[in-house]
Short mmCIF file of C-alpha atoms in Angstrom, two decimals:
data_model
loop_
_atom_site.label_atom_id
_atom_site.label_comp_id
_atom_site.label_asym_id
_atom_site.label_seq_id
_atom_site.Cartn_x
_atom_site.Cartn_y
_atom_site.Cartn_z
CA MET A 1 0.00 0.00 0.00
CA THR A 2 1.33 3.45 -0.84
CA THR A 3 2.20 6.15 1.62
CA PRO A 4 0.28 9.46 1.73
CA LEU A 5 3.06 11.45 0.10
CA ASP A 6 5.27 10.47 -2.77
CA PHE A 7 7.63 13.33 -3.55
CA SER A 8 8.95 11.68 -6.68
CA GLN A 9 5.78 12.32 -8.69
CA GLY A 10 4.99 15.33 -10.85
CA GLU A 11 3.27 18.45 -9.61
CA LYS A 12 -0.19 17.80 -10.99
CA THR A 13 -0.64 14.26 -9.76
CA PRO A 14 -3.06 13.80 -6.86
CA LEU A 15 -1.70 15.06 -3.55
CA PHE A 16 -2.92 12.01 -1.66
CA SER A 17 -3.86 8.64 -3.08
CA HIS A 18 -6.93 6.77 -1.91
CA THR A 19 -4.73 4.20 -0.19
CA GLY A 20 -2.84 6.97 1.55
CA GLU A 21 -5.99 7.53 3.57
CA VAL A 22 -5.70 6.78 7.26
CA PRO A 23 -9.11 5.43 8.31
CA GLY A 24 -10.21 6.43 11.75
CA LEU A 25 -9.80 10.17 11.65
CA GLY A 26 -10.51 11.55 8.24
CA PRO A 27 -10.52 11.20 4.49
CA ILE A 28 -6.98 12.06 3.49
CA SER A 29 -7.53 11.39 -0.19
CA VAL A 30 -7.62 14.46 -2.44
CA GLN A 31 -7.87 12.94 -5.90
CA ALA A 32 -7.31 15.75 -8.39
CA ASN A 33 -8.62 13.62 -11.26
CA GLY A 34 -12.04 13.29 -9.61
CA ASP A 35 -14.23 10.32 -8.79
CA GLY A 36 -14.47 7.38 -11.13
CA VAL A 37 -10.74 6.73 -11.58
CA ALA A 38 -9.94 3.02 -11.54
CA MET A 39 -8.21 1.76 -8.40
CA PRO A 40 -4.93 -0.10 -9.02
CA LYS A 41 -5.30 -3.87 -8.79
CA GLU A 42 -2.64 -4.18 -6.07
CA ASP A 43 -4.63 -1.77 -3.87
CA GLN A 44 -7.89 -3.62 -4.45
CA ASP A 45 -6.18 -6.77 -3.14
CA LYS A 46 -5.33 -4.97 0.13
CA ARG A 47 -8.83 -3.93 1.14
CA LEU A 48 -10.01 -4.16 4.73
CA GLY A 49 -11.61 -7.08 6.47
CA VAL A 50 -14.37 -6.76 9.05
CA TRP A 51 -12.07 -6.78 12.07
CA SER A 52 -9.62 -4.32 10.50
CA THR A 53 -12.57 -1.98 9.96
CA VAL A 54 -13.67 -2.46 13.57
CA PHE A 55 -10.26 -1.31 14.83
CA PHE A 56 -10.25 1.67 12.45
CA ILE A 57 -13.58 2.81 13.89
CA VAL A 58 -12.35 2.36 17.46
CA THR A 59 -9.19 4.35 16.65
CA GLY A 60 -11.12 7.32 15.31
CA VAL A 61 -14.12 7.36 17.64
CA MET A 62 -13.08 6.20 21.11
CA LEU A 63 -12.61 9.05 23.61
CA THR A 64 -12.77 7.92 27.24
CA LEU A 65 -10.74 10.39 29.33
CA PRO A 66 -13.28 13.29 29.48
CA LEU A 67 -16.36 11.05 29.90
CA PRO A 68 -16.53 10.88 33.73
CA GLN A 69 -16.88 14.66 33.85
CA THR A 70 -19.86 14.51 31.49
CA PHE A 71 -21.73 12.54 34.18
CA LYS A 72 -20.83 15.26 36.66
CA GLN A 73 -22.23 17.85 34.23
CA ALA A 74 -25.34 15.98 33.12
CA GLY A 75 -25.99 13.73 36.14
CA LEU A 76 -25.30 10.03 36.63
CA VAL A 77 -28.66 8.56 35.57
CA SER A 78 -29.32 11.09 32.81
CA GLY A 79 -25.71 10.73 31.63
CA ILE A 80 -26.05 6.96 31.27
CA LEU A 81 -29.38 7.32 29.48
CA ILE A 82 -28.03 10.00 27.13
CA MET A 83 -24.92 7.95 26.36
CA LEU A 84 -27.00 4.86 25.57
CA ALA A 85 -29.42 6.92 23.45
CA ILE A 86 -26.60 8.58 21.49
CA ALA A 87 -24.85 5.21 21.00
CA ALA A 88 -28.10 3.66 19.74
CA CYS A 89 -28.81 6.57 17.38
CA VAL A 90 -25.27 6.69 16.02
CA SER A 91 -25.22 2.90 15.52
CA TYR A 92 -28.46 3.14 13.55
CA GLN A 93 -27.12 6.11 11.57
CA ALA A 94 -23.97 4.16 10.74
CA VAL A 95 -26.04 1.35 9.28
CA ALA A 96 -28.30 3.85 7.47
CA LEU A 97 -25.31 5.59 5.92
CA GLY A 98 -24.09 2.19 4.80
CA ARG A 99 -27.38 1.71 2.98
CA CYS A 100 -27.01 5.15 1.37
CA TRP A 101 -23.52 4.32 0.11
CA LEU A 102 -24.65 1.00 -1.36
CA ILE A 103 -27.57 2.77 -3.07
CA ILE A 104 -25.40 5.31 -4.88
CA THR A 105 -22.72 2.75 -5.75
CA GLU A 106 -25.36 0.56 -7.36
CA LYS A 107 -27.06 3.51 -9.04
CA TYR A 108 -23.86 5.15 -10.33
CA PRO A 109 -21.28 2.35 -10.71
CA GLU A 110 -19.29 4.37 -13.22
CA LYS A 111 -18.63 7.01 -10.54
CA TYR A 112 -18.76 5.16 -7.23
CA GLY A 113 -18.15 1.53 -8.11
CA HIS A 114 -16.19 -0.65 -5.73
CA ASP A 115 -13.24 -0.66 -8.16
CA LYS A 116 -13.03 3.16 -8.22
CA LEU A 117 -10.96 5.69 -6.33
CA ILE A 118 -13.38 7.94 -4.45
CA ARG A 119 -12.36 11.38 -3.24
CA ARG A 120 -14.85 11.92 -0.42
CA PRO A 121 -17.59 9.31 -0.01
CA TYR A 122 -19.62 11.20 2.61
CA PRO A 123 -19.89 14.45 0.60
CA SER A 124 -20.70 12.31 -2.44
CA ILE A 125 -23.70 10.90 -0.55
CA ALA A 126 -24.73 14.49 0.24
CA LEU A 127 -24.48 15.42 -3.43
CA GLU A 128 -26.47 12.45 -4.75
CA ALA A 129 -29.10 12.68 -1.98
CA THR A 130 -29.84 16.39 -2.36
CA GLY A 131 -28.40 17.33 -5.75
CA SER A 132 -26.81 20.34 -4.06
CA ARG A 133 -23.20 21.30 -4.68
CA VAL A 134 -23.54 23.78 -1.82
CA LEU A 135 -24.33 20.98 0.63
CA TYR A 136 -21.44 18.98 -0.81
CA TYR A 137 -18.99 21.71 0.14
CA ILE A 138 -20.74 22.31 3.47
CA SER A 139 -20.15 18.67 4.33
CA VAL A 140 -16.49 18.96 3.23
CA ILE A 141 -16.02 22.00 5.46
CA GLY A 142 -17.84 20.23 8.29
CA ILE A 143 -15.45 17.28 8.04
CA ASP A 144 -12.47 19.65 8.07
CA ILE A 145 -13.82 21.46 11.14
CA THR A 146 -14.33 18.10 12.83
CA ASN A 147 -10.80 16.96 11.99
CA TYR A 148 -9.31 20.27 13.12
CA GLY A 149 -11.26 20.06 16.37
CA VAL A 150 -10.15 16.47 16.92
CA GLY A 151 -6.53 17.43 16.27
CA LEU A 152 -6.79 20.36 18.67
CA VAL A 153 -8.26 18.19 21.42
CA ASP A 154 -5.63 15.48 20.84
CA LEU A 155 -2.92 18.14 21.13
CA LEU A 156 -4.36 19.45 24.41
CA ILE A 157 -4.95 16.03 25.96
CA SER A 158 -1.40 14.96 25.13
CA ALA A 159 0.12 18.12 26.63
CA GLN A 160 -2.07 18.01 29.72
CA SER A 161 -1.35 14.32 30.32
CA LEU A 162 2.39 14.94 30.08
CA GLN A 163 2.16 17.83 32.52
CA CYS A 164 -0.31 16.62 35.11
CA THR A 165 0.08 12.83 35.09
CA LEU A 166 3.45 11.80 33.68
CA PHE A 167 5.68 14.69 34.79
CA PRO A 168 3.79 16.56 37.54
CA HIS A 169 6.99 17.81 39.21
CA ALA A 170 8.66 19.14 36.07
CA PRO A 171 9.07 22.96 36.17
CA LEU A 172 7.12 23.38 32.93
CA THR A 173 3.79 25.09 32.27
CA ILE A 174 1.08 23.87 29.92
CA ILE A 175 2.44 26.30 27.31
CA HIS A 176 5.82 24.58 27.42
CA TRP A 177 4.22 21.16 26.99
CA LEU A 178 2.08 22.42 24.10
CA LEU A 179 5.22 23.66 22.38
CA ILE A 180 6.93 20.31 22.93
CA VAL A 181 4.00 18.23 21.67
CA THR A 182 3.44 20.49 18.66
CA GLY A 183 7.16 20.36 17.88
CA LEU A 184 7.07 16.55 17.90
CA MET A 185 3.98 16.47 15.66
CA TRP A 186 5.25 19.11 13.23
CA PRO A 187 7.70 16.97 11.18
CA CYS A 188 5.06 14.24 10.87
CA VAL A 189 2.46 16.71 9.58
CA LEU A 190 4.98 18.10 7.10
CA LEU A 191 5.86 14.66 5.75
CA GLY A 192 2.43 13.07 5.96
CA ALA A 193 1.82 9.77 7.73
CA PRO A 194 4.54 7.38 6.46
CA MET A 195 2.73 4.26 7.53
CA GLU A 196 0.30 1.84 6.03
CA SER A 197 -3.29 2.48 6.99
CA TRP A 198 -3.96 -1.03 8.27
CA ALA A 199 -1.11 -0.61 10.77
CA VAL A 200 -2.57 2.68 12.03
CA GLY A 201 -5.96 1.06 12.47
CA TRP A 202 -4.77 -2.01 14.33
CA ALA A 203 -2.18 -0.22 16.46
CA GLY A 204 -4.49 2.66 17.30
CA GLY A 205 -7.49 0.45 18.00
CA PHE A 206 -5.56 -1.97 20.17
CA GLY A 207 -3.84 0.92 21.96
CA CYS A 208 -7.17 2.61 22.75
CA LEU A 209 -8.78 -0.59 24.03
CA PHE A 210 -5.75 -1.66 26.08
CA ALA A 211 -5.29 1.79 27.61
CA SER A 212 -9.03 1.97 28.39
CA PHE A 213 -8.80 -1.42 30.10
CA LEU A 214 -5.86 -0.22 32.21
CA LEU A 215 -7.82 2.93 33.05
CA ILE A 216 -10.74 0.86 34.32
CA VAL A 217 -8.38 -1.22 36.48
CA ALA A 218 -6.77 1.97 37.83
CA LEU A 219 -10.18 3.44 38.69
CA MET A 220 -11.27 0.24 40.43
CA THR A 221 -8.02 0.26 42.43
CA ALA A 222 -8.49 3.92 43.33
CA SER A 223 -12.11 3.35 44.32
CA ALA A 224 -11.14 0.41 46.56
CA GLY A 225 -8.48 2.60 48.15
CA GLY A 226 -10.90 5.41 48.96
CA GLY A 227 -10.51 7.44 45.80
CA MET A 228 -8.30 10.41 46.51
CA SER A 229 -6.99 11.43 49.90
CA SER A 230 -7.21 15.02 51.03
CA ASP A 231 -3.43 15.41 50.96
CA HIS A 232 -3.30 14.33 47.34
CA ILE A 233 -6.16 16.65 46.46
CA VAL A 234 -4.23 19.56 47.93
CA LYS A 235 -1.04 18.60 46.07
CA ALA A 236 -2.77 17.86 42.78
CA GLY A 237 -4.88 21.00 42.93
CA ALA A 238 -1.92 23.23 43.78
CA MET A 239 0.18 21.67 41.03
CA VAL A 240 -2.49 22.10 38.38
CA MET A 241 -3.26 25.69 39.40
CA ALA A 242 0.41 26.65 39.43
CA ASN A 243 1.40 25.02 36.17
CA ALA A 244 -1.67 24.84 33.97
CA THR A 245 -4.38 27.03 35.47
CA THR A 246 -6.82 24.37 34.26
CA VAL A 247 -8.19 23.18 37.58
CA MET A 248 -11.95 23.07 38.02
CA PRO A 249 -13.68 25.00 40.84
CA SER A 250 -14.74 21.71 42.38
CA VAL A 251 -11.08 20.90 43.12
CA THR A 252 -10.00 24.25 44.51
CA THR A 253 -12.71 24.42 47.18
CA PRO A 254 -11.85 21.12 48.90
CA ILE A 255 -8.31 22.43 49.28
CA ALA A 256 -9.65 25.17 51.52
CA HIS A 257 -11.71 22.69 53.52
CA ASN A 258 -8.66 20.51 54.33
CA SER A 259 -10.67 17.31 54.67
CA THR A 260 -8.87 14.66 56.70
CA SER A 261 -10.17 11.47 55.08
CA PRO A 262 -11.14 10.23 51.63
CA ALA A 263 -14.76 9.81 52.70
CA ALA A 264 -15.00 13.33 54.10
CA CYS A 265 -13.31 14.67 51.01
CA ALA A 266 -15.81 12.95 48.73
CA VAL A 267 -18.71 14.47 50.70
CA THR A 268 -17.12 17.91 50.58
CA MET A 269 -16.85 17.75 46.77
CA ASP A 270 -20.46 16.73 46.18
CA TYR A 271 -21.67 20.33 46.33
CA SER A 272 -20.53 20.93 42.73
CA ASP A 273 -22.77 18.20 41.32
CA THR A 274 -25.61 20.68 40.80
CA ILE A 275 -26.92 20.30 37.26
CA THR A 276 -27.65 23.50 35.37
CA PHE A 277 -28.78 24.14 31.80
CA GLU A 278 -25.23 25.14 30.92
CA SER A 279 -23.61 22.09 32.52
CA PHE A 280 -26.17 19.75 30.96
CA GLY A 281 -25.53 21.28 27.53
CA LEU A 282 -21.78 20.87 27.97
CA GLY A 283 -22.17 17.24 29.04
CA PHE A 284 -24.51 16.49 26.15
CA SER A 285 -22.16 18.11 23.62
CA THR A 286 -19.16 16.19 24.99
CA LEU A 287 -21.06 12.93 24.60
CA LEU A 288 -21.82 13.88 20.99
CA PHE A 289 -18.08 14.40 20.47
CA ALA A 290 -17.31 11.05 22.10
CA PHE A 291 -19.35 9.20 19.46
CA ALA A 292 -18.19 11.21 16.45
CA GLY A 293 -17.04 9.72 13.18
CA LEU A 294 -20.07 9.06 10.97
CA SER A 295 -18.88 11.40 8.24
CA LEU A 296 -15.86 9.11 7.80
CA PHE A 297 -17.73 5.80 7.78
CA PRO A 298 -18.55 5.67 4.05
CA THR A 299 -14.79 5.85 3.46
CA PHE A 300 -14.25 2.79 5.66
CA GLN A 301 -17.08 0.97 3.93
CA HIS A 302 -15.69 1.69 0.47
CA ASP A 303 -12.30 0.37 1.60
CA MET A 304 -13.77 -2.94 2.78
CA LYS A 305 -13.39 -6.15 0.81
CA GLU A 306 -17.11 -6.75 1.25
CA PRO A 307 -18.97 -3.43 1.75
CA LYS A 308 -22.23 -5.27 2.48
CA LYS A 309 -20.68 -6.47 5.74
CA TRP A 310 -20.37 -2.88 6.95
CA PRO A 311 -23.26 -3.16 9.50
CA LYS A 312 -21.45 -6.02 11.26
CA ALA A 313 -18.25 -3.98 11.57
CA ALA A 314 -19.99 -0.79 12.67
CA LEU A 315 -22.20 -2.44 15.32
CA THR A 316 -19.29 -4.48 16.71
CA ALA A 317 -17.14 -1.36 17.01
CA TYR A 318 -19.84 0.65 18.75
CA ALA A 319 -20.58 -2.22 21.14
CA LEU A 320 -16.91 -2.14 22.21
CA ILE A 321 -16.80 1.65 22.41
CA CYS A 322 -20.03 1.93 24.37
CA SER A 323 -19.05 -0.81 26.84
CA PHE A 324 -15.69 0.74 27.70
CA SER A 325 -17.14 4.27 27.74
CA ILE A 326 -19.98 3.54 30.16
CA VAL A 327 -17.79 1.59 32.58
CA THR A 328 -15.11 4.30 32.56
CA ALA A 329 -17.58 7.15 32.99
CA VAL A 330 -19.51 5.49 35.82
CA LEU A 331 -16.40 4.35 37.71
CA GLY A 332 -14.67 7.71 37.33
CA TYR A 333 -17.66 9.74 38.44
CA MET A 334 -18.61 7.46 41.33
CA THR A 335 -15.02 7.53 42.62
CA TYR A 336 -14.41 11.30 42.49
CA ARG A 337 -17.90 12.82 42.30
CA GLY A 338 -17.70 16.62 42.31
CA GLY A 339 -13.90 16.53 42.11
CA THR A 340 -13.89 14.86 38.69
CA LEU A 341 -11.50 16.70 36.36
CA ASP A 342 -11.57 17.18 32.60
CA ASN A 343 -9.05 14.36 32.22
CA ILE A 344 -9.90 11.58 34.69
CA LEU A 345 -6.24 10.50 34.80
CA ASP A 346 -5.44 13.76 36.60
CA ASN A 347 -7.60 12.55 39.51
CA ILE A 348 -5.76 9.30 40.14
CA HIS A 349 -3.07 9.96 42.75
CA TYR A 350 -3.97 7.48 45.50
CA PRO A 351 -3.24 4.67 46.27
CA ASN A 352 0.22 4.31 44.75
CA SER A 353 -0.69 1.22 42.68
CA ALA A 354 -3.50 3.13 40.98
CA LYS A 355 -1.15 6.05 40.37
CA ILE A 356 1.36 3.78 38.63
CA LEU A 357 -1.38 2.30 36.44
CA ALA A 358 -2.57 5.82 35.63
CA LYS A 359 0.92 6.80 34.47
CA ILE A 360 1.21 3.74 32.21
CA THR A 361 -2.26 4.41 30.82
CA SER A 362 -1.43 8.07 30.28
CA ALA A 363 1.78 7.21 28.41
CA ILE A 364 -0.15 4.95 26.01
CA PHE A 365 -2.87 7.54 25.48
CA VAL A 366 -0.30 10.27 24.79
CA LEU A 367 1.23 8.19 21.98
CA VAL A 368 -2.21 7.31 20.58
CA TYR A 369 -3.52 10.88 20.74
CA MET A 370 -0.39 12.39 19.22
CA ALA A 371 -0.58 9.94 16.31
CA ASN A 372 -4.30 10.59 15.93
CA GLY A 373 -3.65 14.32 16.04
CA VAL A 374 -1.18 14.05 13.17
CA VAL A 375 -3.57 12.13 10.94
CA ALA A 376 -6.41 14.48 11.94
CA PHE A 377 -4.54 17.55 10.72
CA ILE A 378 -3.34 15.94 7.46
CA PRO A 379 -6.74 15.90 5.66
CA VAL A 380 -7.28 19.55 6.61
CA THR A 381 -3.95 20.55 5.08
CA ALA A 382 -4.73 18.39 2.03
CA ASP A 383 -7.99 20.21 1.38
CA PHE A 384 -6.32 23.61 1.68
CA GLU A 385 -3.63 22.52 -0.76
CA GLU A 386 -6.27 21.34 -3.20
CA TRP A 387 -8.23 24.59 -2.91
CA PHE A 388 -5.04 26.54 -3.69
CA ASN A 389 -4.40 24.17 -6.62
CA LEU A 390 -0.98 23.12 -5.36
CA GLY A 391 0.68 20.15 -6.97
CA LYS A 392 1.98 17.05 -5.27
CA LYS A 393 5.64 18.04 -5.33
CA PHE A 394 6.56 19.38 -1.91
CA ARG A 395 7.39 23.10 -2.14
CA TRP A 396 7.38 26.09 0.20
CA PRO A 397 3.58 26.69 -0.09
CA HIS A 398 3.00 23.18 1.28
CA LEU A 399 5.40 23.91 4.14
CA LEU A 400 3.63 27.19 4.87
CA ILE A 401 0.09 25.77 4.85
CA ARG A 402 0.91 22.76 7.03
CA THR A 403 2.91 24.86 9.47
CA VAL A 404 0.23 27.55 9.80
CA ILE A 405 -2.58 25.04 10.35
CA LEU A 406 -0.72 23.09 13.06
CA TRP A 407 0.79 26.03 14.94
CA THR A 408 -2.45 28.00 14.79
CA ALA A 409 -4.04 25.11 16.66
CA MET A 410 -1.25 25.35 19.22
CA LEU A 411 -1.91 29.07 19.69
CA ILE A 412 -5.62 28.46 20.19
CA ALA A 413 -4.82 25.77 22.74
CA ALA A 414 -2.39 28.11 24.52
CA VAL A 415 -5.05 30.81 24.85
CA LYS A 416 -7.60 28.35 26.24
CA PRO A 417 -5.59 25.41 27.67
CA GLN A 418 -8.64 23.33 28.60
CA PHE A 419 -9.78 20.74 26.10
CA SER A 420 -13.17 20.65 27.86
CA ASN A 421 -13.84 24.04 26.24
CA PHE A 422 -13.38 22.77 22.69
CA ILE A 423 -14.93 19.30 22.88
CA PRO A 424 -18.49 20.57 23.51
CA LEU A 425 -18.20 23.31 20.86
CA VAL A 426 -17.04 20.94 18.11
CA GLY A 427 -19.49 18.28 19.33
CA SER A 428 -22.48 20.61 19.22
CA THR A 429 -21.73 22.05 15.77
CA ALA A 430 -19.89 20.13 13.04
CA ILE A 431 -20.18 16.73 14.71
CA ALA A 432 -23.88 17.09 15.50
CA LEU A 433 -24.56 18.06 11.89
CA ASN A 434 -22.48 15.26 10.38
CA ASN A 435 -23.60 12.58 12.86
CA PHE A 436 -27.29 13.33 13.32
CA VAL A 437 -28.90 15.93 11.07
CA PHE A 438 -27.27 15.19 7.71
CA PRO A 439 -27.29 11.34 7.86
CA ALA A 440 -30.98 11.24 8.78
CA TRP A 441 -31.78 13.67 5.98
CA PHE A 442 -29.72 11.76 3.41
CA HIS A 443 -31.30 8.46 4.44
CA LEU A 444 -34.81 9.87 4.04
CA LYS A 445 -33.94 11.31 0.63
CA LEU A 446 -32.23 8.20 -0.76
CA ASN A 447 -34.13 5.41 0.96
CA GLY A 448 -37.31 7.00 2.29
CA ASN A 449 -39.55 5.03 -0.06
CA ASN A 450 -38.14 1.70 1.07
CA ILE A 451 -38.49 2.01 4.85
CA GLY A 452 -41.52 1.69 7.09
CA LEU A 453 -43.39 4.49 8.82
CA HIS A 454 -41.81 3.79 12.21
CA GLU A 455 -38.32 4.08 10.70
CA LYS A 456 -39.24 7.32 8.95
CA VAL A 457 -40.51 8.74 12.24
CA PHE A 458 -37.31 7.64 13.97
CA ASN A 459 -35.22 9.44 11.34
CA TRP A 460 -37.24 12.62 11.83
CA GLU A 461 -36.85 12.33 15.60
CA ILE A 462 -33.08 12.03 15.22
CA LEU A 463 -33.02 15.01 12.89
CA ILE A 464 -35.10 17.20 15.21
CA VAL A 465 -33.30 16.18 18.41
CA GLY A 466 -29.97 16.78 16.64
CA ALA A 467 -31.08 20.28 15.61
CA VAL A 468 -32.20 21.11 19.16
CA GLY A 469 -28.94 19.69 20.53
CA ILE A 470 -26.96 21.93 18.17
CA ILE A 471 -28.71 25.05 19.45
CA ALA A 472 -28.53 24.17 23.16
CA GLY A 473 -25.03 22.73 23.02
CA THR A 474 -23.57 25.61 21.03
CA TYR A 475 -25.09 28.15 23.44
CA ALA A 476 -23.68 26.33 26.48
CA SER A 477 -20.29 25.79 24.80
CA VAL A 478 -19.88 29.45 23.86
CA LEU A 479 -20.79 30.51 27.40
CA GLY A 480 -18.22 28.04 28.74
CA ILE A 481 -15.46 29.46 26.56
CA ILE A 482 -16.14 33.16 27.16
#
């Protein structure tokens, strides 16, 4: 399989080949020749199996570290119900999008046949469902916003994990760690992702699942040990305030109370569990972000050896994601209650065995998120290079575009060094549109005559709830940032 960049080719060849795509975080292909170009035989022989596709989905979708705080924001019972409802809706939407892709591939085999290179499958569904070029480009921009938001969050989580969990005593601020992480990612963004996509999928998927398993074990160990002692709360809170200024109010107040036992500390922190409209909107938007990825699923399906087996891959992946997510969120929230931080790993300081597990887990997540961040930024840079009609040969405009996009994200993160500010905003805008509103609309347009009344009603319910969620979530997210 080819790599995303091949500097030996001429200027007007496609910037990224279809097989240079890294499933899991975005369509990297920018095929200058358009849809309908025949895929090389050697690439057709390297298509994805069901389990490879499952791991690609897990790599791009799974986001466990911020989930315990969503239960603090939305409430335990309501958080579980919302998570299950979102998981069910997204699973259905994944299957529905699969139907839409099969419909247009069968209707227009000369453009979207299984033996063709496809530039952007999801926007292609938008085009064939609505006949609107405007909506095509809206969906392209939405995917770029999603990828940019994912890259920004990955950058922040990596920097915060290095500062607060792996190296809490290092005399470095969050700005220093952002510079370090961005500096490490920069050469990779400039060169593309020099790895085969199946390796990214398997390594990323296994890394996410293994790290999530270790996180669950660490939380169980911490819960059995009383959660977090008052001394550790004081130390952790002081460290975070001094170095990152990202500590939540629920952590600073217990410091003043100087609780003398884990139980007393837990009671002291419960005051911040009050659910408001703003906190509920933030929690809801974060959960939307945690189940993002539908706009990329037609790409995975097109890359499969047997696209008709897409429902099996999608449902298996979401079953894994939902299982790990619910267990992590419930354990994290029940252990730390009102003291739950944006990144649950920052809470785990006691007992020592849980702390060691948290450090190992954090190290794995940092590697996974940095790699994911690189491949999240690459499709954004690719689209900009296509819009400016740059060739494939690497020249100074490529260097400039890739550098500006990555380091602008670093500057945004430095101004607001809390990834909990950006997750709800991206979740309530681009992700809500691409995961709820648009898929339901496309499904009704392409397959509305072939589904029953109850399924039509369900699609309309998803569309309406998604629209309401966009309004409420965006309002709460903007308030949280300003």
